[in-house]
Tab-separated table of C-alpha atoms in Angstrom:
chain	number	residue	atom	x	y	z
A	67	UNK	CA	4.709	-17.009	12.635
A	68	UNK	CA	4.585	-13.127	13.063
A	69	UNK	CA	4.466	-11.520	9.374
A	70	UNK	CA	5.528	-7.862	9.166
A	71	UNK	CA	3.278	-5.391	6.511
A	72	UNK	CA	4.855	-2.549	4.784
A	73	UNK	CA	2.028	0.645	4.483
A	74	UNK	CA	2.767	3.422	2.479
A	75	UNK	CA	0.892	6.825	3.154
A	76	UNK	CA	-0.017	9.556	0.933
A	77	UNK	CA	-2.226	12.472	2.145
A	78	UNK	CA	-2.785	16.213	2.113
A	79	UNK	CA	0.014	18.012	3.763
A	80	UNK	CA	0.436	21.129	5.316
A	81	UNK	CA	3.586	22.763	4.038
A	82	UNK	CA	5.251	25.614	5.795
A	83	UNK	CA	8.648	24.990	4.896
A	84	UNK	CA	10.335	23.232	1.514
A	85	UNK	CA	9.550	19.522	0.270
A	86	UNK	CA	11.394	17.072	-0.231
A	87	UNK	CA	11.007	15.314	-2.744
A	88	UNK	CA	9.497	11.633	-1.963
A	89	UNK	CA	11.078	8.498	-4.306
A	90	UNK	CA	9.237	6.495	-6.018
A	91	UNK	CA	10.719	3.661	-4.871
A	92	UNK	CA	13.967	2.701	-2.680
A	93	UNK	CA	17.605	2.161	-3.843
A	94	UNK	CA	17.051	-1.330	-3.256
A	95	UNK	CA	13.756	-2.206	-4.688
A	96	UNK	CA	14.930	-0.302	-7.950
A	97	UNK	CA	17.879	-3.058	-7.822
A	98	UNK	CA	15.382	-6.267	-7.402
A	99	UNK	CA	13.054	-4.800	-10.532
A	100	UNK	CA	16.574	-3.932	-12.797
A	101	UNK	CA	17.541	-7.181	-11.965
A	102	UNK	CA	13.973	-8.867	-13.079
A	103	UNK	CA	13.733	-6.662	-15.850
A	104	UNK	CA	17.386	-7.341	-16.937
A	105	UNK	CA	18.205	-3.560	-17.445
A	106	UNK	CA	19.264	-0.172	-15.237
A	107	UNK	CA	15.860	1.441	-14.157
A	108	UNK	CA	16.039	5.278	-13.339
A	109	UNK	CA	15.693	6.892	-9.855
A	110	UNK	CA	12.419	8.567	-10.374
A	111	UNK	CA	11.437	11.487	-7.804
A	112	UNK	CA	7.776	11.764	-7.272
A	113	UNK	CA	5.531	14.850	-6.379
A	114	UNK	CA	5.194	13.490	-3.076
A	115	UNK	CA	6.639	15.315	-0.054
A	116	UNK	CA	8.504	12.921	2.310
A	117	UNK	CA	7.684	13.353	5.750
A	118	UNK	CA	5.021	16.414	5.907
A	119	UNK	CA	2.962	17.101	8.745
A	120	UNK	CA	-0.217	16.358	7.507
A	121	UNK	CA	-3.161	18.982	6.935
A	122	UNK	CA	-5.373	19.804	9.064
A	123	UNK	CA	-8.885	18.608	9.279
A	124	UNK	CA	-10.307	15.265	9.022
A	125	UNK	CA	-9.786	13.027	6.267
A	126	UNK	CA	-11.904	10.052	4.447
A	127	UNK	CA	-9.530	7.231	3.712
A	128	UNK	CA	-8.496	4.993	0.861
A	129	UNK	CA	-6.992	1.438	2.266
A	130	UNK	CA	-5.151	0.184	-1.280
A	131	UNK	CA	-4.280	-3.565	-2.493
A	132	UNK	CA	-2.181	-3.511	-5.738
A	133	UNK	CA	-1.873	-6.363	-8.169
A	134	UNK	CA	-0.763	-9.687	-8.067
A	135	UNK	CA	2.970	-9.074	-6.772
A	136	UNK	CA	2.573	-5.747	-7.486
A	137	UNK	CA	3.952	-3.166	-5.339
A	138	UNK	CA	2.822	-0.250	-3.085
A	139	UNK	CA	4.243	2.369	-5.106
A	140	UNK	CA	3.208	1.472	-8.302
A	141	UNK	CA	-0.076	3.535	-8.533
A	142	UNK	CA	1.474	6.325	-7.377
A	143	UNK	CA	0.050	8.451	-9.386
A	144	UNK	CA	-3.510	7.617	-8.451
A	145	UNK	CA	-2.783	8.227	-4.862
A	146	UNK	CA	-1.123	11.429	-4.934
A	147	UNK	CA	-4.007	12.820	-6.918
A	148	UNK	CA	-6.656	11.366	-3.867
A	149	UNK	CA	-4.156	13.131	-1.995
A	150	UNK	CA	-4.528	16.469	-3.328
A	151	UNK	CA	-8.326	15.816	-3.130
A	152	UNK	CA	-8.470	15.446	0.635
A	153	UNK	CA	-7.871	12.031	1.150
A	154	UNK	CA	-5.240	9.319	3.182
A	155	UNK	CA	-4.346	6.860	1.158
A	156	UNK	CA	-2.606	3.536	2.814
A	157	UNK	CA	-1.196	1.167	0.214
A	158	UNK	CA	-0.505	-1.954	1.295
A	159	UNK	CA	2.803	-3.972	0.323
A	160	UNK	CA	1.690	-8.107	0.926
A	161	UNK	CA	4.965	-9.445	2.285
A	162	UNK	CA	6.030	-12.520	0.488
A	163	UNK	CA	3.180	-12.239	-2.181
A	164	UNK	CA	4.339	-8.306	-3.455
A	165	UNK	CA	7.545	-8.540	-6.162
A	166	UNK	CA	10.070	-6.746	-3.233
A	167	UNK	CA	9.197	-5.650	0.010
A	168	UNK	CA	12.100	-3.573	2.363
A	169	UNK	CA	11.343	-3.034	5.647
A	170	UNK	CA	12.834	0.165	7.604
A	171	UNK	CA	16.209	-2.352	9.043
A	172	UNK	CA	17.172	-2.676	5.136
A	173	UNK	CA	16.030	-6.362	4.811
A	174	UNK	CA	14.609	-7.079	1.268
A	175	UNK	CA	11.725	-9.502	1.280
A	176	UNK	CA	11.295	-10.910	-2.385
A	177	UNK	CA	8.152	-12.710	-3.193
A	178	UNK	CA	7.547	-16.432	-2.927
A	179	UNK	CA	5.060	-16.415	-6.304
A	180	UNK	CA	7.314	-14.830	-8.848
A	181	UNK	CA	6.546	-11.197	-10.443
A	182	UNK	CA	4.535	-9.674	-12.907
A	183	UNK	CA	8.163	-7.692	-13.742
A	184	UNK	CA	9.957	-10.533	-16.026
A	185	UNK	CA	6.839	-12.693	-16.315
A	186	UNK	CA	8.030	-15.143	-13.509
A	187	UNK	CA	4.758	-15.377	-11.805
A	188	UNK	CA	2.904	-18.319	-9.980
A	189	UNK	CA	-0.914	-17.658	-10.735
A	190	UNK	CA	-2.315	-20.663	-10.841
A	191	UNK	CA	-6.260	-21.184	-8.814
A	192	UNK	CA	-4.677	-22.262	-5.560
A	193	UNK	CA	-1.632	-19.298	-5.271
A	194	UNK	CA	-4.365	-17.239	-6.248
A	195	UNK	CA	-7.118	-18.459	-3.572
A	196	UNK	CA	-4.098	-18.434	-0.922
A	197	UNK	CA	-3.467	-14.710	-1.451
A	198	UNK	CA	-6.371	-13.435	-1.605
A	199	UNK	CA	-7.278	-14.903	1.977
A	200	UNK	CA	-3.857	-13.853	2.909
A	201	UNK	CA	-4.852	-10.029	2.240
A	202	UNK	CA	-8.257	-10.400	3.731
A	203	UNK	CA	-6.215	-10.815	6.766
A	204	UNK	CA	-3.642	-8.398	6.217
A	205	UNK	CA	-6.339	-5.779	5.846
A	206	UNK	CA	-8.221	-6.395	9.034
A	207	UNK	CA	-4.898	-5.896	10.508
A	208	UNK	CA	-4.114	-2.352	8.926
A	209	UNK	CA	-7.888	-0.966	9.217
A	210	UNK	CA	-7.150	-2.108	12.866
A	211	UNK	CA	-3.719	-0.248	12.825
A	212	UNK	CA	-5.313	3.009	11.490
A	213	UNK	CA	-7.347	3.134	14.268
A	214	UNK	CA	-4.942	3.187	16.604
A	215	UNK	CA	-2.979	5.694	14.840
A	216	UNK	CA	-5.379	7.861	14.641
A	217	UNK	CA	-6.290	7.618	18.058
A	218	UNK	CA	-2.632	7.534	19.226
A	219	UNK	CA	-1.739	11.278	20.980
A	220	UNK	CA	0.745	13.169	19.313
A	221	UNK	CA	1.503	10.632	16.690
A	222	UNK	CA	1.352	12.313	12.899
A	223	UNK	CA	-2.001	10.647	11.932
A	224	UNK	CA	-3.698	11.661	15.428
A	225	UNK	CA	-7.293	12.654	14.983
A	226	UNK	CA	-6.803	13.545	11.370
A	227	UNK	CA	-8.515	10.100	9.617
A	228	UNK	CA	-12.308	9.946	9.748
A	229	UNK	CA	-12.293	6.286	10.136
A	230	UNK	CA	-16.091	5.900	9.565
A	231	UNK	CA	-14.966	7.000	5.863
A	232	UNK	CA	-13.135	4.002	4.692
A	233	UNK	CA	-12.938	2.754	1.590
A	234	UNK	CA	-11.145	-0.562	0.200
A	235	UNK	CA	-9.756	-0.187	-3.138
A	236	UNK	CA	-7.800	-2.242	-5.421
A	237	UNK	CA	-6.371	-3.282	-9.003
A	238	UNK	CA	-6.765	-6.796	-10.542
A	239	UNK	CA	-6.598	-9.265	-7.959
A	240	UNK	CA	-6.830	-5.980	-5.303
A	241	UNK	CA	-9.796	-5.726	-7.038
A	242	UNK	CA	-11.533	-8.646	-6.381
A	243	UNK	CA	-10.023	-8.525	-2.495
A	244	UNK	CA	-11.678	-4.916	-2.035
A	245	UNK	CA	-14.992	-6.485	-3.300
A	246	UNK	CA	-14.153	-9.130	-0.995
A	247	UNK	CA	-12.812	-7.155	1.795
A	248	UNK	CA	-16.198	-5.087	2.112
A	249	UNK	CA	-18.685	-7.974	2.569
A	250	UNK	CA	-15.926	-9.576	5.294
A	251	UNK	CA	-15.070	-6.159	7.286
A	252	UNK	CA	-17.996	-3.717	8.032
A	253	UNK	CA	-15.604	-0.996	8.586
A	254	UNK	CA	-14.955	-0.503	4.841
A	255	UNK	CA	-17.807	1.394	3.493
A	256	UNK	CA	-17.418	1.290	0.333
A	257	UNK	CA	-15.317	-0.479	-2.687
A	258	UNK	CA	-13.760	0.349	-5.658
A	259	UNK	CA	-12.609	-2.301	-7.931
A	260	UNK	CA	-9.721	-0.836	-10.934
């Protein structure tokens, strides 16, 4: 079956005009965590710009894979600091493995192995083993789509991502897959295991 990924980018931006302010997460996904975490979360802005034109120059780049059924947004604060450092940074949300994922049409994909968020998870060897090889795959796929992006005329990542800088990073179990990732795809160069 065809399986939609979510990437979220954070990078420097070139800023001629005002910013606005980036959330931290969507109206929805707030909802699906409240709901797990049985109280009202806050909106939370972040010091992100949504939707800058991105600096000029040519950038290294940071491919990300959170934690088990964790989310794309929540090392935020990591990435907007690679960010101001010179770097793209494309986190990766694992449909039906990440705690909520909402595509651009509004649909809400929950995950099919619990969440960290209300301690619901599924973590046993095999749902481990199973994601891991899932995101294997699901980074081939994106290193694949950055390439084409930034080889795509016109399009807001053209020429701007030195794609023989790539590094695979990750937290926990994006951890491991980053280690992983490296030995499987030649075109990370490096690893970084949080």
């Amino acid at each position: 079956a065809k399986r939609e990924l979510m990437v979220r980018f954070w990078y420097p931006a070139s800023l001629s005009q005002g910013c606005k302010p980036a959330p931290y997460v969507s109206a929805a996904i707030r909802k699906v965590y409240s709901d797990l975490l049985a109280i009202q979360l806050p909106e939370v802005q972040t010091n992100s710009c949504q939707d800058a034109p991105v600096a000029d120059g040519f950038h290294p780049v940071v491919v990300f894979t959170p934690g088990f059924t964790a989310t794309f947004t929540d090392y935020t604060f990591i990435f907007e600091d690679l960010a101001s450092r010179g770097y793209i940074v494309a986190s990766v949300d694992h449909t039906y493995e990440a705690t909520a994922v909402e595509f651009p049409d509004g649909r809400v994909i929950r995950s099919t192995f619990g969440s960290c968020l209300g301690n619901t998870r599924q973590a046993d060897r095999r749902a481990l083993m199973f994601a891991v090889s899932v995101r294997l795959q699901d980074l081939v796929t994106v290193v694949d789509d950055l390439e084409r992006l930034n080889a795509q005329a016109g399009g807001p990542f053209a020429d701007r991502m030195d794609t023989t800088r790539i590094a695979l990073a990750g937290h926990s179990l994006g951890g491991l897959t980053a280690i992983l990732g490296v030995e499987k795809e030649p075109r990370f160069r490096a690893a970084i295991n949080i």
